[in-house]
mmCIF file of N, CA and C in Angstrom:
data_model
loop_
_atom_site.group_PDB
_atom_site.id
_atom_site.type_symbol
_atom_site.label_atom_id
_atom_site.label_comp_id
_atom_site.label_asym_id
_atom_site.label_seq_id
_atom_site.Cartn_x
_atom_site.Cartn_y
_atom_site.Cartn_z
ATOM 1 N N MET A 1 0.838 -1.179 0.000
ATOM 2 C CA MET A 1 0.000 0.000 0.000
ATOM 3 C C MET A 1 0.881 1.238 0.000
ATOM 4 N N ASN A 2 0.547 2.178 -0.827
ATOM 5 C CA ASN A 2 1.259 3.445 -0.888
ATOM 6 C C ASN A 2 0.546 4.453 0.015
ATOM 7 N N VAL A 3 1.105 4.701 1.196
ATOM 8 C CA VAL A 3 0.459 5.588 2.165
ATOM 9 C C VAL A 3 0.718 7.040 1.796
ATOM 10 N N LYS A 4 -0.361 7.791 1.633
ATOM 11 C CA LYS A 4 -0.283 9.219 1.356
ATOM 12 C C LYS A 4 -0.550 10.036 2.612
ATOM 13 N N TYR A 5 -1.429 9.519 3.456
ATOM 14 C CA TYR A 5 -1.846 10.225 4.666
ATOM 15 C C TYR A 5 -2.000 9.228 5.801
ATOM 16 N N ILE A 6 -1.866 9.747 7.015
ATOM 17 C CA ILE A 6 -2.157 8.945 8.199
ATOM 18 C C ILE A 6 -3.183 9.700 9.025
ATOM 19 N N ASP A 7 -4.329 9.071 9.232
ATOM 20 C CA ASP A 7 -5.323 9.622 10.149
ATOM 21 C C ASP A 7 -4.886 9.165 11.534
ATOM 22 N N ALA A 8 -4.340 10.079 12.296
ATOM 23 C CA ALA A 8 -3.733 9.726 13.579
ATOM 24 C C ALA A 8 -4.739 9.629 14.721
ATOM 25 N N HIS A 9 -6.018 9.787 14.414
ATOM 26 C CA HIS A 9 -6.994 9.758 15.506
ATOM 27 C C HIS A 9 -8.374 9.418 14.956
ATOM 28 N N CYS A 10 -8.624 8.132 14.775
ATOM 29 C CA CYS A 10 -9.957 7.729 14.311
ATOM 30 C C CYS A 10 -10.558 6.715 15.282
ATOM 31 N N HIS A 11 -11.866 6.695 15.326
ATOM 32 C CA HIS A 11 -12.595 5.803 16.235
ATOM 33 C C HIS A 11 -13.534 4.892 15.452
ATOM 34 N N ILE A 12 -13.044 4.295 14.382
ATOM 35 C CA ILE A 12 -13.921 3.489 13.536
ATOM 36 C C ILE A 12 -14.348 2.175 14.186
ATOM 37 N N GLN A 13 -13.839 1.881 15.377
ATOM 38 C CA GLN A 13 -14.294 0.700 16.100
ATOM 39 C C GLN A 13 -15.545 0.993 16.919
ATOM 40 N N PHE A 14 -15.985 2.254 16.964
ATOM 41 C CA PHE A 14 -17.174 2.621 17.730
ATOM 42 C C PHE A 14 -18.431 2.073 17.048
ATOM 43 N N GLU A 15 -19.418 1.804 17.846
ATOM 44 C CA GLU A 15 -20.662 1.186 17.376
ATOM 45 C C GLU A 15 -21.338 1.967 16.246
ATOM 46 N N GLN A 16 -21.288 3.284 16.283
ATOM 47 C CA GLN A 16 -21.981 4.075 15.260
ATOM 48 C C GLN A 16 -21.390 3.892 13.857
ATOM 49 N N TYR A 17 -20.197 3.307 13.747
ATOM 50 C CA TYR A 17 -19.586 3.061 12.444
ATOM 51 C C TYR A 17 -19.703 1.599 12.012
ATOM 52 N N ALA A 18 -20.294 0.764 12.840
ATOM 53 C CA ALA A 18 -20.337 -0.679 12.577
ATOM 54 C C ALA A 18 -21.059 -1.021 11.276
ATOM 55 N N GLU A 19 -22.049 -0.239 10.926
ATOM 56 C CA GLU A 19 -22.849 -0.547 9.742
ATOM 57 C C GLU A 19 -22.036 -0.484 8.451
ATOM 58 N N ASP A 20 -21.111 0.467 8.374
ATOM 59 C CA ASP A 20 -20.340 0.615 7.133
ATOM 60 C C ASP A 20 -18.836 0.685 7.373
ATOM 61 N N ASP A 21 -18.369 0.098 8.477
ATOM 62 C CA ASP A 21 -16.942 0.190 8.792
ATOM 63 C C ASP A 21 -16.063 -0.491 7.749
ATOM 64 N N ILE A 22 -16.500 -1.607 7.192
ATOM 65 C CA ILE A 22 -15.686 -2.298 6.192
ATOM 66 C C ILE A 22 -15.544 -1.443 4.937
ATOM 67 N N GLU A 23 -16.630 -0.814 4.523
ATOM 68 C CA GLU A 23 -16.572 0.080 3.358
ATOM 69 C C GLU A 23 -15.649 1.263 3.630
ATOM 70 N N LEU A 24 -15.757 1.840 4.806
ATOM 71 C CA LEU A 24 -14.908 2.967 5.182
ATOM 72 C C LEU A 24 -13.437 2.565 5.182
ATOM 73 N N ILE A 25 -13.138 1.428 5.771
ATOM 74 C CA ILE A 25 -11.758 0.948 5.843
ATOM 75 C C ILE A 25 -11.207 0.671 4.444
ATOM 76 N N GLU A 26 -12.024 0.100 3.588
ATOM 77 C CA GLU A 26 -11.586 -0.174 2.216
ATOM 78 C C GLU A 26 -11.348 1.130 1.451
ATOM 79 N N ARG A 27 -12.208 2.126 1.633
ATOM 80 C CA ARG A 27 -11.998 3.428 0.980
ATOM 81 C C ARG A 27 -10.707 4.069 1.468
ATOM 82 N N MET A 28 -10.416 3.926 2.762
ATOM 83 C CA MET A 28 -9.160 4.451 3.297
ATOM 84 C C MET A 28 -7.979 3.818 2.569
ATOM 85 N N ARG A 29 -8.015 2.490 2.442
ATOM 86 C CA ARG A 29 -6.921 1.776 1.782
ATOM 87 C C ARG A 29 -6.774 2.227 0.333
ATOM 88 N N GLU A 30 -7.882 2.298 -0.383
ATOM 89 C CA GLU A 30 -7.850 2.711 -1.790
ATOM 90 C C GLU A 30 -7.295 4.119 -1.962
ATOM 91 N N ASP A 31 -7.578 4.989 -1.000
ATOM 92 C CA ASP A 31 -7.127 6.382 -1.076
ATOM 93 C C ASP A 31 -5.744 6.598 -0.466
ATOM 94 N N GLY A 32 -5.096 5.520 -0.002
ATOM 95 C CA GLY A 32 -3.760 5.636 0.567
ATOM 96 C C GLY A 32 -3.736 6.220 1.963
ATOM 97 N N VAL A 33 -4.810 5.983 2.709
ATOM 98 C CA VAL A 33 -4.897 6.509 4.071
ATOM 99 C C VAL A 33 -4.688 5.374 5.062
ATOM 100 N N ALA A 34 -3.649 5.491 5.871
ATOM 101 C CA ALA A 34 -3.449 4.578 6.993
ATOM 102 C C ALA A 34 -4.122 5.219 8.198
ATOM 103 N N GLY A 35 -4.499 4.426 9.163
ATOM 104 C CA GLY A 35 -5.194 4.992 10.311
ATOM 105 C C GLY A 35 -4.725 4.409 11.619
ATOM 106 N N ILE A 36 -4.781 5.232 12.649
ATOM 107 C CA ILE A 36 -4.537 4.785 14.007
ATOM 108 C C ILE A 36 -5.883 4.793 14.713
ATOM 109 N N VAL A 37 -6.369 3.604 15.035
ATOM 110 C CA VAL A 37 -7.657 3.441 15.691
ATOM 111 C C VAL A 37 -7.427 3.623 17.188
ATOM 112 N N VAL A 38 -8.046 4.642 17.756
ATOM 113 C CA VAL A 38 -7.759 5.072 19.122
ATOM 114 C C VAL A 38 -8.789 4.515 20.106
ATOM 115 N N GLY A 39 -8.296 3.795 21.103
ATOM 116 C CA GLY A 39 -9.164 3.315 22.172
ATOM 117 C C GLY A 39 -9.350 4.391 23.231
ATOM 118 N N VAL A 40 -10.540 4.418 23.839
ATOM 119 C CA VAL A 40 -10.816 5.410 24.886
ATOM 120 C C VAL A 40 -11.003 4.765 26.251
ATOM 121 N N ASP A 41 -11.011 3.442 26.285
ATOM 122 C CA ASP A 41 -11.090 2.666 27.513
ATOM 123 C C ASP A 41 -10.613 1.252 27.171
ATOM 124 N N TYR A 42 -10.651 0.366 28.139
ATOM 125 C CA TYR A 42 -10.119 -0.979 27.919
ATOM 126 C C TYR A 42 -10.848 -1.706 26.786
ATOM 127 N N GLU A 43 -12.172 -1.699 26.825
ATOM 128 C CA GLU A 43 -12.943 -2.427 25.816
ATOM 129 C C GLU A 43 -12.727 -1.871 24.415
ATOM 130 N N SER A 44 -12.767 -0.543 24.265
ATOM 131 C CA SER A 44 -12.576 0.028 22.926
ATOM 132 C C SER A 44 -11.127 -0.123 22.469
ATOM 133 N N SER A 45 -10.194 -0.190 23.405
ATOM 134 C CA SER A 45 -8.793 -0.444 23.046
ATOM 135 C C SER A 45 -8.629 -1.864 22.509
ATOM 136 N N LYS A 46 -9.312 -2.833 23.133
ATOM 137 C CA LYS A 46 -9.276 -4.207 22.623
ATOM 138 C C LYS A 46 -9.881 -4.276 21.221
ATOM 139 N N LYS A 47 -10.971 -3.546 21.005
ATOM 140 C CA LYS A 47 -11.594 -3.522 19.678
ATOM 141 C C LYS A 47 -10.669 -2.863 18.659
ATOM 142 N N ALA A 48 -9.956 -1.826 19.078
ATOM 143 C CA ALA A 48 -9.017 -1.149 18.175
ATOM 144 C C ALA A 48 -7.924 -2.116 17.728
ATOM 145 N N ILE A 49 -7.397 -2.894 18.656
ATOM 146 C CA ILE A 49 -6.361 -3.878 18.323
ATOM 147 C C ILE A 49 -6.920 -4.950 17.389
ATOM 148 N N ALA A 50 -8.110 -5.431 17.682
ATOM 149 C CA ALA A 50 -8.717 -6.468 16.842
ATOM 150 C C ALA A 50 -8.931 -5.959 15.420
ATOM 151 N N LEU A 51 -9.424 -4.746 15.291
ATOM 152 C CA LEU A 51 -9.656 -4.170 13.969
ATOM 153 C C LEU A 51 -8.336 -3.954 13.238
ATOM 154 N N ALA A 52 -7.351 -3.412 13.932
ATOM 155 C CA ALA A 52 -6.040 -3.178 13.318
ATOM 156 C C ALA A 52 -5.392 -4.490 12.881
ATOM 157 N N GLY A 53 -5.654 -5.551 13.611
ATOM 158 C CA GLY A 53 -5.092 -6.849 13.262
ATOM 159 C C GLY A 53 -5.615 -7.418 11.954
ATOM 160 N N LYS A 54 -6.735 -6.914 11.491
ATOM 161 C CA LYS A 54 -7.343 -7.411 10.254
ATOM 162 C C LYS A 54 -6.864 -6.683 9.005
ATOM 163 N N TYR A 55 -6.239 -5.509 9.188
ATOM 164 C CA TYR A 55 -5.889 -4.675 8.040
ATOM 165 C C TYR A 55 -4.466 -4.156 8.181
ATOM 166 N N GLU A 56 -3.678 -4.282 7.111
ATOM 167 C CA GLU A 56 -2.285 -3.846 7.165
ATOM 168 C C GLU A 56 -2.147 -2.336 7.324
ATOM 169 N N HIS A 57 -3.130 -1.561 6.906
ATOM 170 C CA HIS A 57 -3.022 -0.103 6.941
ATOM 171 C C HIS A 57 -3.635 0.510 8.198
ATOM 172 N N LEU A 58 -4.061 -0.332 9.139
ATOM 173 C CA LEU A 58 -4.588 0.167 10.404
ATOM 174 C C LEU A 58 -3.666 -0.229 11.548
ATOM 175 N N PHE A 59 -3.574 0.658 12.515
ATOM 176 C CA PHE A 59 -2.787 0.440 13.723
ATOM 177 C C PHE A 59 -3.646 0.854 14.909
ATOM 178 N N ALA A 60 -3.211 0.542 16.101
ATOM 179 C CA ALA A 60 -4.021 0.828 17.281
ATOM 180 C C ALA A 60 -3.278 1.705 18.273
ATOM 181 N N SER A 61 -4.070 2.438 19.016
ATOM 182 C CA SER A 61 -3.606 3.188 20.173
ATOM 183 C C SER A 61 -4.462 2.714 21.340
ATOM 184 N N VAL A 62 -3.852 2.495 22.484
ATOM 185 C CA VAL A 62 -4.607 2.033 23.652
ATOM 186 C C VAL A 62 -4.501 3.058 24.767
ATOM 187 N N GLY A 63 -5.577 3.211 25.508
ATOM 188 C CA GLY A 63 -5.559 4.160 26.606
ATOM 189 C C GLY A 63 -6.935 4.337 27.203
ATOM 190 N N THR A 64 -6.996 5.242 28.153
ATOM 191 C CA THR A 64 -8.251 5.566 28.816
ATOM 192 C C THR A 64 -8.410 7.071 28.843
ATOM 193 N N HIS A 65 -9.464 7.550 28.226
ATOM 194 C CA HIS A 65 -9.760 8.979 28.251
ATOM 195 C C HIS A 65 -10.084 9.373 29.690
ATOM 196 N N PRO A 66 -9.655 10.561 30.129
ATOM 197 C CA PRO A 66 -9.938 10.990 31.504
ATOM 198 C C PRO A 66 -11.416 10.918 31.876
ATOM 199 N N ASN A 67 -12.298 11.163 30.928
ATOM 200 C CA ASN A 67 -13.731 11.065 31.235
ATOM 201 C C ASN A 67 -14.138 9.653 31.622
ATOM 202 N N ASN A 68 -13.380 8.670 31.180
ATOM 203 C CA ASN A 68 -13.676 7.276 31.497
ATOM 204 C C ASN A 68 -12.886 6.765 32.695
ATOM 205 N N MET A 69 -11.959 7.544 33.188
ATOM 206 C CA MET A 69 -11.074 7.087 34.257
ATOM 207 C C MET A 69 -11.671 7.277 35.644
ATOM 208 N N LEU A 70 -12.256 8.409 35.878
ATOM 209 C CA LEU A 70 -12.730 8.726 37.225
ATOM 210 C C LEU A 70 -14.243 8.601 37.300
ATOM 211 N N ASP A 71 -14.681 7.404 37.495
ATOM 212 C CA ASP A 71 -16.095 7.116 37.653
ATOM 213 C C ASP A 71 -16.359 7.003 39.149
ATOM 214 N N VAL A 72 -17.167 7.897 39.689
ATOM 215 C CA VAL A 72 -17.393 7.930 41.134
ATOM 216 C C VAL A 72 -18.050 6.656 41.644
ATOM 217 N N ARG A 73 -18.604 5.858 40.764
ATOM 218 C CA ARG A 73 -19.237 4.609 41.193
ATOM 219 C C ARG A 73 -18.224 3.488 41.376
ATOM 220 N N ARG A 74 -16.993 3.729 40.969
ATOM 221 C CA ARG A 74 -15.960 2.693 41.071
ATOM 222 C C ARG A 74 -14.978 3.043 42.184
ATOM 223 N N PRO A 75 -14.458 2.038 42.860
ATOM 224 C CA PRO A 75 -13.460 2.318 43.901
ATOM 225 C C PRO A 75 -12.150 2.821 43.297
ATOM 226 N N THR A 76 -11.408 3.598 44.071
ATOM 227 C CA THR A 76 -10.133 4.145 43.614
ATOM 228 C C THR A 76 -9.176 3.038 43.181
ATOM 229 N N SER A 77 -9.200 1.901 43.854
ATOM 230 C CA SER A 77 -8.303 0.796 43.501
ATOM 231 C C SER A 77 -8.550 0.299 42.077
ATOM 232 N N ASP A 78 -9.720 0.541 41.563
ATOM 233 C CA ASP A 78 -10.050 0.115 40.205
ATOM 234 C C ASP A 78 -9.209 0.857 39.167
ATOM 235 N N VAL A 79 -8.776 2.078 39.483
ATOM 236 C CA VAL A 79 -7.951 2.860 38.560
ATOM 237 C C VAL A 79 -6.647 2.119 38.274
ATOM 238 N N GLY A 80 -6.012 1.591 39.307
ATOM 239 C CA GLY A 80 -4.769 0.842 39.125
ATOM 240 C C GLY A 80 -4.955 -0.401 38.280
ATOM 241 N N ARG A 81 -6.043 -1.110 38.498
ATOM 242 C CA ARG A 81 -6.324 -2.319 37.719
ATOM 243 C C ARG A 81 -6.552 -1.964 36.257
ATOM 244 N N ARG A 82 -7.316 -0.906 36.009
ATOM 245 C CA ARG A 82 -7.585 -0.518 34.627
ATOM 246 C C ARG A 82 -6.313 -0.050 33.934
ATOM 247 N N THR A 83 -5.454 0.662 34.655
ATOM 248 C CA THR A 83 -4.179 1.101 34.081
ATOM 249 C C THR A 83 -3.316 -0.108 33.734
ATOM 250 N N SER A 84 -3.284 -1.079 34.608
ATOM 251 C CA SER A 84 -2.520 -2.303 34.362
ATOM 252 C C SER A 84 -3.064 -3.053 33.143
ATOM 253 N N ASN A 85 -4.373 -3.103 33.000
ATOM 254 C CA ASN A 85 -4.979 -3.765 31.840
ATOM 255 C C ASN A 85 -4.560 -3.090 30.539
ATOM 256 N N ILE A 86 -4.547 -1.763 30.528
ATOM 257 C CA ILE A 86 -4.138 -1.019 29.330
ATOM 258 C C ILE A 86 -2.674 -1.307 29.022
ATOM 259 N N ARG A 87 -1.830 -1.329 30.046
ATOM 260 C CA ARG A 87 -0.409 -1.639 29.832
ATOM 261 C C ARG A 87 -0.243 -3.009 29.186
ATOM 262 N N GLY A 88 -1.052 -3.956 29.607
ATOM 263 C CA GLY A 88 -0.986 -5.290 29.017
ATOM 264 C C GLY A 88 -1.316 -5.283 27.532
ATOM 265 N N LEU A 89 -2.286 -4.457 27.137
ATOM 266 C CA LEU A 89 -2.654 -4.361 25.724
ATOM 267 C C LEU A 89 -1.547 -3.719 24.897
ATOM 268 N N ALA A 90 -0.766 -2.856 25.515
ATOM 269 C CA ALA A 90 0.260 -2.095 24.788
ATOM 270 C C ALA A 90 1.353 -2.984 24.203
ATOM 271 N N ASN A 91 1.445 -4.217 24.643
ATOM 272 C CA ASN A 91 2.473 -5.129 24.134
ATOM 273 C C ASN A 91 2.150 -5.706 22.764
ATOM 274 N N ASN A 92 0.953 -5.488 22.270
ATOM 275 C CA ASN A 92 0.562 -6.023 20.969
ATOM 276 C C ASN A 92 1.334 -5.323 19.861
ATOM 277 N N SER A 93 1.745 -6.070 18.849
ATOM 278 C CA SER A 93 2.568 -5.499 17.773
ATOM 279 C C SER A 93 1.836 -4.462 16.923
ATOM 280 N N LYS A 94 0.509 -4.446 16.932
ATOM 281 C CA LYS A 94 -0.247 -3.450 16.168
ATOM 282 C C LYS A 94 -0.443 -2.147 16.940
ATOM 283 N N VAL A 95 -0.044 -2.120 18.205
ATOM 284 C CA VAL A 95 -0.170 -0.902 19.018
ATOM 285 C C VAL A 95 1.039 -0.016 18.761
ATOM 286 N N VAL A 96 0.772 1.206 18.309
ATOM 287 C CA VAL A 96 1.850 2.138 17.972
ATOM 288 C C VAL A 96 1.855 3.378 18.859
ATOM 289 N N ALA A 97 0.883 3.482 19.773
ATOM 290 C CA ALA A 97 0.812 4.679 20.618
ATOM 291 C C ALA A 97 -0.006 4.390 21.872
ATOM 292 N N ILE A 98 0.224 5.226 22.884
ATOM 293 C CA ILE A 98 -0.586 5.219 24.098
ATOM 294 C C ILE A 98 -1.469 6.454 24.045
ATOM 295 N N GLY A 99 -2.721 6.297 24.228
ATOM 296 C CA GLY A 99 -3.686 7.388 24.185
ATOM 297 C C GLY A 99 -4.993 6.783 23.722
ATOM 298 N N GLU A 100 -5.926 7.180 24.006
ATOM 299 C CA GLU A 100 -6.583 8.461 24.238
ATOM 300 C C GLU A 100 -6.253 8.950 25.642
ATOM 301 N N CYS A 101 -5.698 10.131 25.708
ATOM 302 C CA CYS A 101 -5.406 10.687 27.027
ATOM 303 C C CYS A 101 -6.099 12.030 27.231
ATOM 304 N N GLY A 102 -6.948 12.427 26.292
ATOM 305 C CA GLY A 102 -7.767 13.610 26.479
ATOM 306 C C GLY A 102 -7.082 14.930 26.218
ATOM 307 N N LEU A 103 -5.913 14.919 25.591
ATOM 308 C CA LEU A 103 -5.218 16.181 25.330
ATOM 309 C C LEU A 103 -5.633 16.777 24.013
#
């Protein structure tokens, strides 16, 4: 694939894109667009890795957006567990960045 552009922040693993995500991904490839699929929490980070694993022109970013980190319904100790889970995902060869970090 001849990459012309890199979309460094896409969320095509989100549910609202599920209906036409394959078409979108194929159009990206045809147009020379590589993409970094950005996770915003553990589950969406896993989906980003899974999606990136299916396509040579997609890569993943794993992380937790601050809006998803501090949930008052969860105990503080849960933050450490969630951070550890994200670190575990970062070892995947399709992961090229850490983030969503809300910046």
